[in-house]
Amino acid sequence: MNRIVLLAGLFLITLQSRADEPKQLTDVAYGKHPRNVLDFYPAKSDKPTPVVLYIHGGGWRGGDKKTNPNPFLDKGISVVAINYRYTQNGEEDNVVPPVKAPLGDAAYALQFVRSKAAAWNLDKQRIGATGGSAGACTSLWLAFHDDMADPQSEDPIARESTRLYCAAVNGAQVSLDPKELREWMPNYGYGAHAFGLPNFQSLIDNREKVLDWIKEYSPIEHVTKDDPPIALFYGGEEPVVGASPKDPTHSGIMGVKLEERLKATGVDVVLVCPGRPHPQYKNATEYLIDRLLK
């Protein structure tokens, strides 16, 4: 009998513990498009928590927000994972250039999260972004871009800041400029779809026509001394500027060039890639936990 009572008590404690856990929210709409949805994973805390904004990869043409939030939740950091319009959705919506759709959606999702700070128990000043590939590029664009808040907007969400506390990314593209990219890596050939063009040669041929767009949507073009701390993680072979890597789209060469710009500007940066291990951070998760909890 005592054993049965003990087991029943443990069962009730487990149920109560689960009941005390903050409620996860899935497919919360932050915009009008079907892909303008996010998942919210709240950390259990009596005080406002830092936030990781996860932006998935997929070339801005695929991918999904599914992620594992537990490493952050275990440290008291909440997680928001977003979907956003692909570039093809941008074309369908007559967004020009198409890359404005995924990047603009990410910015608005960040503002939406800030607008929920009180309701979701979030520290709106401590939001770090992460992602891989296209999601990494978007994260860096948010990190470096001037604040896109519109204080005069009738939309209260649009009045929120788009600035980040930090960012840690994997395999990031840092520029969309074909001339610059070919100087770094002669075999580079990706990204024309961002501007609605059919192939990389067409991007080279039309570079002057789309140069304003290139500058607006290339993260490296927005670097200024007031930007937040950044961590860049790359795999593949050891980066050598001017070489033709096996995977130029995700090459550490881009990390090397961005690191140069950030250091010259005075922005705190960590670069981890083959030949460049770091004594403290093995991955983006470790960096974000350390930074967001400082």
mmCIF file of C-alpha atoms in Angstrom:
data_model
loop_
_atom_site.group_PDB
_atom_site.id
_atom_site.type_symbol
_atom_site.label_atom_id
_atom_site.label_comp_id
_atom_site.label_asym_id
_atom_site.label_seq_id
_atom_site.Cartn_x
_atom_site.Cartn_y
_atom_site.Cartn_z
ATOM 1 C CA MET A 1 0.000 0.000 0.000
ATOM 2 C CA ASN A 2 2.788 2.427 0.966
ATOM 3 C CA ARG A 3 4.487 1.783 -2.369
ATOM 4 C CA ILE A 4 1.262 2.546 -4.242
ATOM 5 C CA VAL A 5 0.805 5.772 -2.298
ATOM 6 C CA LEU A 6 4.433 6.730 -3.011
ATOM 7 C CA LEU A 7 4.068 6.063 -6.732
ATOM 8 C CA ALA A 8 0.802 8.007 -6.849
ATOM 9 C CA GLY A 9 2.485 10.910 -5.086
ATOM 10 C CA LEU A 10 5.380 10.899 -7.542
ATOM 11 C CA PHE A 11 2.920 10.812 -10.437
ATOM 12 C CA LEU A 12 1.059 13.833 -9.069
ATOM 13 C CA ILE A 13 4.323 15.707 -8.545
ATOM 14 C CA THR A 14 5.292 14.997 -12.160
ATOM 15 C CA LEU A 15 1.928 16.223 -13.399
ATOM 16 C CA GLN A 16 2.207 19.375 -11.294
ATOM 17 C CA SER A 17 5.739 19.973 -12.574
ATOM 18 C CA ARG A 18 4.524 19.740 -16.156
ATOM 19 C CA ALA A 19 1.601 22.015 -15.378
ATOM 20 C CA ASP A 20 4.048 24.589 -14.008
ATOM 21 C CA GLU A 21 6.040 24.621 -17.252
ATOM 22 C CA PRO A 22 5.356 27.675 -19.446
ATOM 23 C CA LYS A 23 3.114 26.927 -22.390
ATOM 24 C CA GLN A 24 4.711 26.622 -25.809
ATOM 25 C CA LEU A 25 2.936 28.374 -28.650
ATOM 26 C CA THR A 26 3.040 27.107 -32.223
ATOM 27 C CA ASP A 27 2.233 28.782 -35.536
ATOM 28 C CA VAL A 28 1.574 32.180 -33.999
ATOM 29 C CA ALA A 29 0.758 34.576 -36.848
ATOM 30 C CA TYR A 30 2.906 37.706 -36.986
ATOM 31 C CA GLY A 31 1.813 38.762 -40.470
ATOM 32 C CA LYS A 32 -0.743 38.151 -43.193
ATOM 33 C CA HIS A 33 1.049 35.560 -45.353
ATOM 34 C CA PRO A 34 0.605 31.858 -44.466
ATOM 35 C CA ARG A 35 4.363 31.634 -43.879
ATOM 36 C CA ASN A 36 4.321 34.554 -41.434
ATOM 37 C CA VAL A 37 4.142 32.278 -38.399
ATOM 38 C CA LEU A 38 6.443 31.536 -35.483
ATOM 39 C CA ASP A 39 6.863 29.081 -32.630
ATOM 40 C CA PHE A 40 7.508 30.371 -29.114
ATOM 41 C CA TYR A 41 9.343 28.253 -26.549
ATOM 42 C CA PRO A 42 9.279 30.064 -23.182
ATOM 43 C CA ALA A 43 11.918 29.439 -20.553
ATOM 44 C CA LYS A 44 10.686 29.011 -17.012
ATOM 45 C CA SER A 45 11.649 32.111 -15.045
ATOM 46 C CA ASP A 46 10.313 34.594 -12.515
ATOM 47 C CA LYS A 47 11.959 37.461 -14.376
ATOM 48 C CA PRO A 48 12.041 38.460 -18.056
ATOM 49 C CA THR A 49 14.193 36.071 -20.062
ATOM 50 C CA PRO A 50 16.694 36.656 -22.858
ATOM 51 C CA VAL A 51 15.560 35.424 -26.269
ATOM 52 C CA VAL A 52 17.129 33.528 -29.153
ATOM 53 C CA LEU A 53 15.551 34.311 -32.523
ATOM 54 C CA TYR A 54 16.080 31.308 -34.797
ATOM 55 C CA ILE A 55 15.929 32.034 -38.545
ATOM 56 C CA HIS A 56 16.059 28.874 -40.633
ATOM 57 C CA GLY A 57 18.187 28.372 -43.734
ATOM 58 C CA GLY A 58 17.238 27.063 -47.154
ATOM 59 C CA GLY A 59 18.492 29.673 -49.608
ATOM 60 C CA TRP A 60 15.429 31.853 -48.944
ATOM 61 C CA ARG A 61 13.664 29.281 -51.149
ATOM 62 C CA GLY A 62 12.933 26.468 -48.688
ATOM 63 C CA GLY A 63 13.359 25.331 -45.108
ATOM 64 C CA ASP A 64 11.262 25.411 -41.953
ATOM 65 C CA LYS A 65 11.326 26.766 -38.407
ATOM 66 C CA LYS A 66 11.562 23.380 -36.686
ATOM 67 C CA THR A 67 14.371 23.478 -34.110
ATOM 68 C CA ASN A 68 15.509 22.084 -30.758
ATOM 69 C CA PRO A 69 15.124 24.804 -28.115
ATOM 70 C CA ASN A 70 16.195 22.713 -25.119
ATOM 71 C CA PRO A 71 19.852 23.809 -24.823
ATOM 72 C CA PHE A 72 18.616 27.383 -24.408
ATOM 73 C CA LEU A 73 15.550 26.600 -22.288
ATOM 74 C CA ASP A 74 17.762 24.679 -19.870
ATOM 75 C CA LYS A 75 19.728 27.898 -19.313
ATOM 76 C CA GLY A 76 16.688 30.132 -18.858
ATOM 77 C CA ILE A 77 16.701 31.551 -22.390
ATOM 78 C CA SER A 78 13.463 31.582 -24.394
ATOM 79 C CA VAL A 79 13.433 30.705 -28.089
ATOM 80 C CA VAL A 80 11.411 32.031 -31.009
ATOM 81 C CA ALA A 81 11.662 30.185 -34.337
ATOM 82 C CA ILE A 82 10.194 31.869 -37.393
ATOM 83 C CA ASN A 83 8.984 31.004 -40.844
ATOM 84 C CA TYR A 84 9.053 33.725 -43.470
ATOM 85 C CA ARG A 85 8.179 34.241 -47.101
ATOM 86 C CA TYR A 86 10.536 32.645 -49.610
ATOM 87 C CA THR A 87 11.836 34.717 -52.511
ATOM 88 C CA GLN A 88 9.313 33.012 -54.797
ATOM 89 C CA ASN A 89 6.553 34.176 -52.440
ATOM 90 C CA GLY A 90 8.022 37.645 -52.713
ATOM 91 C CA GLU A 91 7.747 37.479 -56.494
ATOM 92 C CA GLU A 92 4.132 36.323 -56.188
ATOM 93 C CA ASP A 93 3.464 39.303 -53.906
ATOM 94 C CA ASN A 94 5.259 41.674 -56.323
ATOM 95 C CA VAL A 95 7.963 42.420 -53.757
ATOM 96 C CA VAL A 96 10.974 44.058 -55.418
ATOM 97 C CA PRO A 97 13.598 42.741 -55.080
ATOM 98 C CA PRO A 98 12.353 39.304 -53.988
ATOM 99 C CA VAL A 99 14.895 39.070 -51.145
ATOM 100 C CA LYS A 100 13.107 41.956 -49.455
ATOM 101 C CA ALA A 101 10.326 39.496 -48.539
ATOM 102 C CA PRO A 102 12.311 37.093 -46.311
ATOM 103 C CA LEU A 103 14.499 39.814 -44.811
ATOM 104 C CA GLY A 104 11.613 42.186 -44.218
ATOM 105 C CA ASP A 105 9.565 39.407 -42.651
ATOM 106 C CA ALA A 106 12.412 38.567 -40.268
ATOM 107 C CA ALA A 107 12.671 42.203 -39.209
ATOM 108 C CA TYR A 108 8.936 42.409 -38.564
ATOM 109 C CA ALA A 109 8.964 39.097 -36.681
ATOM 110 C CA LEU A 110 11.647 40.550 -34.416
ATOM 111 C CA GLN A 111 9.480 43.603 -33.812
ATOM 112 C CA PHE A 112 6.494 41.350 -33.129
ATOM 113 C CA VAL A 113 8.478 39.440 -30.512
ATOM 114 C CA ARG A 114 9.456 42.698 -28.829
ATOM 115 C CA SER A 115 5.816 43.753 -28.784
ATOM 116 C CA LYS A 116 5.070 40.567 -26.808
ATOM 117 C CA ALA A 117 7.743 41.203 -24.171
ATOM 118 C CA ALA A 118 5.313 41.829 -21.307
ATOM 119 C CA ALA A 119 2.875 39.052 -22.224
ATOM 120 C CA TRP A 120 5.630 36.493 -22.843
ATOM 121 C CA ASN A 121 7.983 37.518 -19.999
ATOM 122 C CA LEU A 122 10.830 38.525 -22.315
ATOM 123 C CA ASP A 123 13.770 40.867 -21.902
ATOM 124 C CA LYS A 124 13.387 42.838 -25.133
ATOM 125 C CA GLN A 125 16.896 44.276 -24.755
ATOM 126 C CA ARG A 126 18.550 40.849 -24.874
ATOM 127 C CA ILE A 127 17.602 39.226 -28.159
ATOM 128 C CA GLY A 128 20.229 37.279 -30.076
ATOM 129 C CA ALA A 129 19.743 35.905 -33.577
ATOM 130 C CA THR A 130 21.014 32.665 -35.041
ATOM 131 C CA GLY A 131 20.609 30.550 -38.140
ATOM 132 C CA GLY A 132 22.479 28.774 -40.898
ATOM 133 C CA SER A 133 23.186 29.788 -44.495
ATOM 134 C CA ALA A 134 20.376 32.113 -45.634
ATOM 135 C CA GLY A 135 19.147 32.316 -42.041
ATOM 136 C CA ALA A 136 22.658 33.309 -41.031
ATOM 137 C CA CYS A 137 22.765 36.004 -43.702
ATOM 138 C CA THR A 138 19.428 37.357 -42.504
ATOM 139 C CA SER A 139 20.640 37.326 -38.893
ATOM 140 C CA LEU A 140 23.721 39.359 -39.830
ATOM 141 C CA TRP A 141 21.623 41.769 -41.868
ATOM 142 C CA LEU A 142 19.479 42.429 -38.809
ATOM 143 C CA ALA A 143 22.557 42.747 -36.602
ATOM 144 C CA PHE A 144 24.221 45.386 -38.785
ATOM 145 C CA HIS A 145 21.299 47.284 -40.279
ATOM 146 C CA ASP A 146 20.286 50.618 -38.807
ATOM 147 C CA ASP A 147 17.186 50.406 -36.647
ATOM 148 C CA MET A 148 14.128 49.971 -38.867
ATOM 149 C CA ALA A 149 11.671 51.049 -36.171
ATOM 150 C CA ASP A 150 9.142 53.635 -37.325
ATOM 151 C CA PRO A 151 8.194 55.726 -34.271
ATOM 152 C CA GLN A 152 5.425 57.475 -36.238
ATOM 153 C CA SER A 153 3.749 54.290 -37.486
ATOM 154 C CA GLU A 154 0.094 53.630 -36.721
ATOM 155 C CA ASP A 155 1.127 49.995 -36.273
ATOM 156 C CA PRO A 156 2.489 49.619 -32.716
ATOM 157 C CA ILE A 157 4.569 46.611 -33.772
ATOM 158 C CA ALA A 158 6.377 48.676 -36.409
ATOM 159 C CA ARG A 159 7.435 51.116 -33.684
ATOM 160 C CA GLU A 160 9.542 48.419 -32.015
ATOM 161 C CA SER A 161 13.304 48.251 -32.535
ATOM 162 C CA THR A 162 14.966 45.819 -34.956
ATOM 163 C CA ARG A 163 18.370 45.985 -33.270
ATOM 164 C CA LEU A 164 19.947 42.862 -31.781
ATOM 165 C CA TYR A 165 21.949 42.247 -28.625
ATOM 166 C CA CYS A 166 24.210 39.743 -30.414
ATOM 167 C CA ALA A 167 24.233 37.178 -33.227
ATOM 168 C CA ALA A 168 25.935 33.818 -33.736
ATOM 169 C CA VAL A 169 25.601 32.157 -37.131
ATOM 170 C CA ASN A 170 26.674 29.159 -39.197
ATOM 171 C CA GLY A 171 27.889 29.236 -42.806
ATOM 172 C CA ALA A 172 26.743 32.798 -43.399
ATOM 173 C CA GLN A 173 26.765 34.623 -46.699
ATOM 174 C CA VAL A 174 27.983 38.131 -45.891
ATOM 175 C CA SER A 175 27.708 39.832 -49.285
ATOM 176 C CA LEU A 176 25.406 39.627 -52.306
ATOM 177 C CA ASP A 177 27.809 41.558 -54.563
ATOM 178 C CA PRO A 178 28.925 39.310 -57.461
ATOM 179 C CA LYS A 179 32.044 41.392 -58.142
ATOM 180 C CA GLU A 180 33.193 41.245 -54.540
ATOM 181 C CA LEU A 181 32.357 37.557 -54.201
ATOM 182 C CA ARG A 182 34.260 36.598 -57.359
ATOM 183 C CA GLU A 183 37.295 38.520 -56.065
ATOM 184 C CA TRP A 184 37.161 36.487 -52.869
ATOM 185 C CA MET A 185 36.308 33.173 -54.581
ATOM 186 C CA PRO A 186 36.650 32.856 -58.388
ATOM 187 C CA ASN A 187 34.202 29.925 -58.442
ATOM 188 C CA TYR A 188 31.386 31.696 -56.582
ATOM 189 C CA GLY A 189 28.040 31.495 -58.373
ATOM 190 C CA TYR A 190 25.078 31.803 -56.014
ATOM 191 C CA GLY A 191 22.447 34.384 -55.140
ATOM 192 C CA ALA A 192 20.954 35.763 -58.357
ATOM 193 C CA HIS A 193 17.450 34.697 -57.278
ATOM 194 C CA ALA A 194 17.608 37.266 -54.472
ATOM 195 C CA PHE A 195 17.166 39.922 -57.147
ATOM 196 C CA GLY A 196 14.798 37.997 -59.413
ATOM 197 C CA LEU A 197 17.522 37.099 -61.920
ATOM 198 C CA PRO A 198 17.890 33.656 -63.533
ATOM 199 C CA ASN A 199 21.600 32.950 -62.946
ATOM 200 C CA PHE A 200 24.828 34.374 -61.578
ATOM 201 C CA GLN A 201 26.055 35.603 -64.949
ATOM 202 C CA SER A 202 22.909 37.688 -65.286
ATOM 203 C CA LEU A 203 23.662 39.162 -61.859
ATOM 204 C CA ILE A 204 27.168 40.056 -63.013
ATOM 205 C CA ASP A 205 25.803 41.571 -66.234
ATOM 206 C CA ASN A 206 23.166 43.600 -64.373
ATOM 207 C CA ARG A 207 25.270 44.497 -61.340
ATOM 208 C CA GLU A 208 25.186 48.258 -61.911
ATOM 209 C CA LYS A 209 21.409 48.206 -62.339
ATOM 210 C CA VAL A 210 20.849 46.405 -59.038
ATOM 211 C CA LEU A 211 23.778 47.899 -57.116
ATOM 212 C CA ASP A 212 21.518 49.833 -54.750
ATOM 213 C CA TRP A 213 19.727 46.587 -53.873
ATOM 214 C CA ILE A 214 23.049 44.777 -53.444
ATOM 215 C CA LYS A 215 24.187 47.402 -50.959
ATOM 216 C CA GLU A 216 20.882 47.387 -49.088
ATOM 217 C CA TYR A 217 20.689 43.601 -48.634
ATOM 218 C CA SER A 218 24.381 42.716 -48.152
ATOM 219 C CA PRO A 219 25.114 42.505 -44.414
ATOM 220 C CA ILE A 220 28.723 43.632 -44.793
ATOM 221 C CA GLU A 221 27.574 46.942 -46.306
ATOM 222 C CA HIS A 222 25.846 47.929 -43.051
ATOM 223 C CA VAL A 223 28.721 47.404 -40.606
ATOM 224 C CA THR A 224 29.195 50.328 -38.202
ATOM 225 C CA LYS A 225 30.997 50.704 -34.887
ATOM 226 C CA ASP A 226 27.771 50.517 -32.856
ATOM 227 C CA ASP A 227 26.931 46.989 -34.039
ATOM 228 C CA PRO A 228 26.478 44.138 -31.522
ATOM 229 C CA PRO A 229 28.977 41.328 -30.852
ATOM 230 C CA ILE A 230 29.096 38.681 -33.571
ATOM 231 C CA ALA A 231 30.230 35.048 -33.752
ATOM 232 C CA LEU A 232 30.819 33.367 -37.120
ATOM 233 C CA PHE A 233 31.091 29.586 -37.472
ATOM 234 C CA TYR A 234 32.155 27.821 -40.680
ATOM 235 C CA GLY A 235 32.989 24.269 -41.715
ATOM 236 C CA GLY A 236 34.664 23.009 -44.868
ATOM 237 C CA GLU A 237 38.321 23.571 -45.652
ATOM 238 C CA GLU A 238 40.637 26.172 -44.181
ATOM 239 C CA PRO A 239 39.711 29.517 -45.772
ATOM 240 C CA VAL A 240 42.206 31.082 -48.184
ATOM 241 C CA VAL A 241 41.056 34.298 -49.845
ATOM 242 C CA GLY A 242 41.371 33.975 -53.614
ATOM 243 C CA ALA A 243 40.989 30.193 -53.601
ATOM 244 C CA SER A 244 38.095 28.200 -55.076
ATOM 245 C CA PRO A 245 36.606 26.221 -52.169
ATOM 246 C CA LYS A 246 34.431 23.150 -52.626
ATOM 247 C CA ASP A 247 31.425 24.938 -51.131
ATOM 248 C CA PRO A 248 31.866 28.638 -51.872
ATOM 249 C CA THR A 249 28.333 29.497 -50.764
ATOM 250 C CA HIS A 250 29.187 28.576 -47.164
ATOM 251 C CA SER A 251 32.937 29.116 -47.190
ATOM 252 C CA GLY A 252 34.867 30.527 -44.263
ATOM 253 C CA ILE A 253 36.427 32.955 -46.728
ATOM 254 C CA MET A 254 33.344 35.092 -46.218
ATOM 255 C CA GLY A 255 33.909 34.905 -42.488
ATOM 256 C CA VAL A 256 37.503 36.053 -42.927
ATOM 257 C CA LYS A 257 36.438 39.064 -44.999
ATOM 258 C CA LEU A 258 33.644 40.030 -42.609
ATOM 259 C CA GLU A 259 35.982 39.623 -39.645
ATOM 260 C CA GLU A 260 38.397 42.055 -41.321
ATOM 261 C CA ARG A 261 35.637 44.626 -41.709
ATOM 262 C CA LEU A 262 34.332 44.178 -38.173
ATOM 263 C CA LYS A 263 37.764 44.432 -36.563
ATOM 264 C CA ALA A 264 38.627 47.512 -38.610
ATOM 265 C CA THR A 265 35.357 49.081 -37.482
ATOM 266 C CA GLY A 266 35.772 48.124 -33.832
ATOM 267 C CA VAL A 267 32.995 45.530 -33.552
ATOM 268 C CA ASP A 268 33.574 42.524 -31.285
ATOM 269 C CA VAL A 269 33.844 39.385 -33.444
ATOM 270 C CA VAL A 270 34.663 35.709 -32.989
ATOM 271 C CA LEU A 271 35.507 33.618 -36.072
ATOM 272 C CA VAL A 272 35.627 29.837 -35.722
ATOM 273 C CA CYS A 273 36.569 27.819 -38.813
ATOM 274 C CA PRO A 274 39.064 25.146 -39.916
ATOM 275 C CA GLY A 275 42.495 26.335 -38.828
ATOM 276 C CA ARG A 276 40.917 28.810 -36.416
ATOM 277 C CA PRO A 277 39.589 26.969 -33.340
ATOM 278 C CA HIS A 278 38.345 28.978 -30.376
ATOM 279 C CA PRO A 279 39.323 28.190 -26.774
ATOM 280 C CA GLN A 280 35.839 28.918 -25.435
ATOM 281 C CA TYR A 281 33.181 28.499 -28.136
ATOM 282 C CA LYS A 282 32.698 25.344 -30.182
ATOM 283 C CA ASN A 283 29.371 26.382 -31.676
ATOM 284 C CA ALA A 284 26.802 29.152 -31.938
ATOM 285 C CA THR A 285 24.739 27.772 -29.055
ATOM 286 C CA GLU A 286 27.617 28.101 -26.591
ATOM 287 C CA TYR A 287 28.307 31.652 -27.740
ATOM 288 C CA LEU A 288 24.690 32.769 -27.457
ATOM 289 C CA ILE A 289 24.243 31.283 -23.996
ATOM 290 C CA ASP A 290 27.390 33.004 -22.772
ATOM 291 C CA ARG A 291 26.536 36.375 -24.304
ATOM 292 C CA LEU A 292 22.860 36.480 -23.429
ATOM 293 C CA LEU A 293 23.474 35.584 -19.799
ATOM 294 C CA LYS A 294 26.272 38.097 -19.204
#
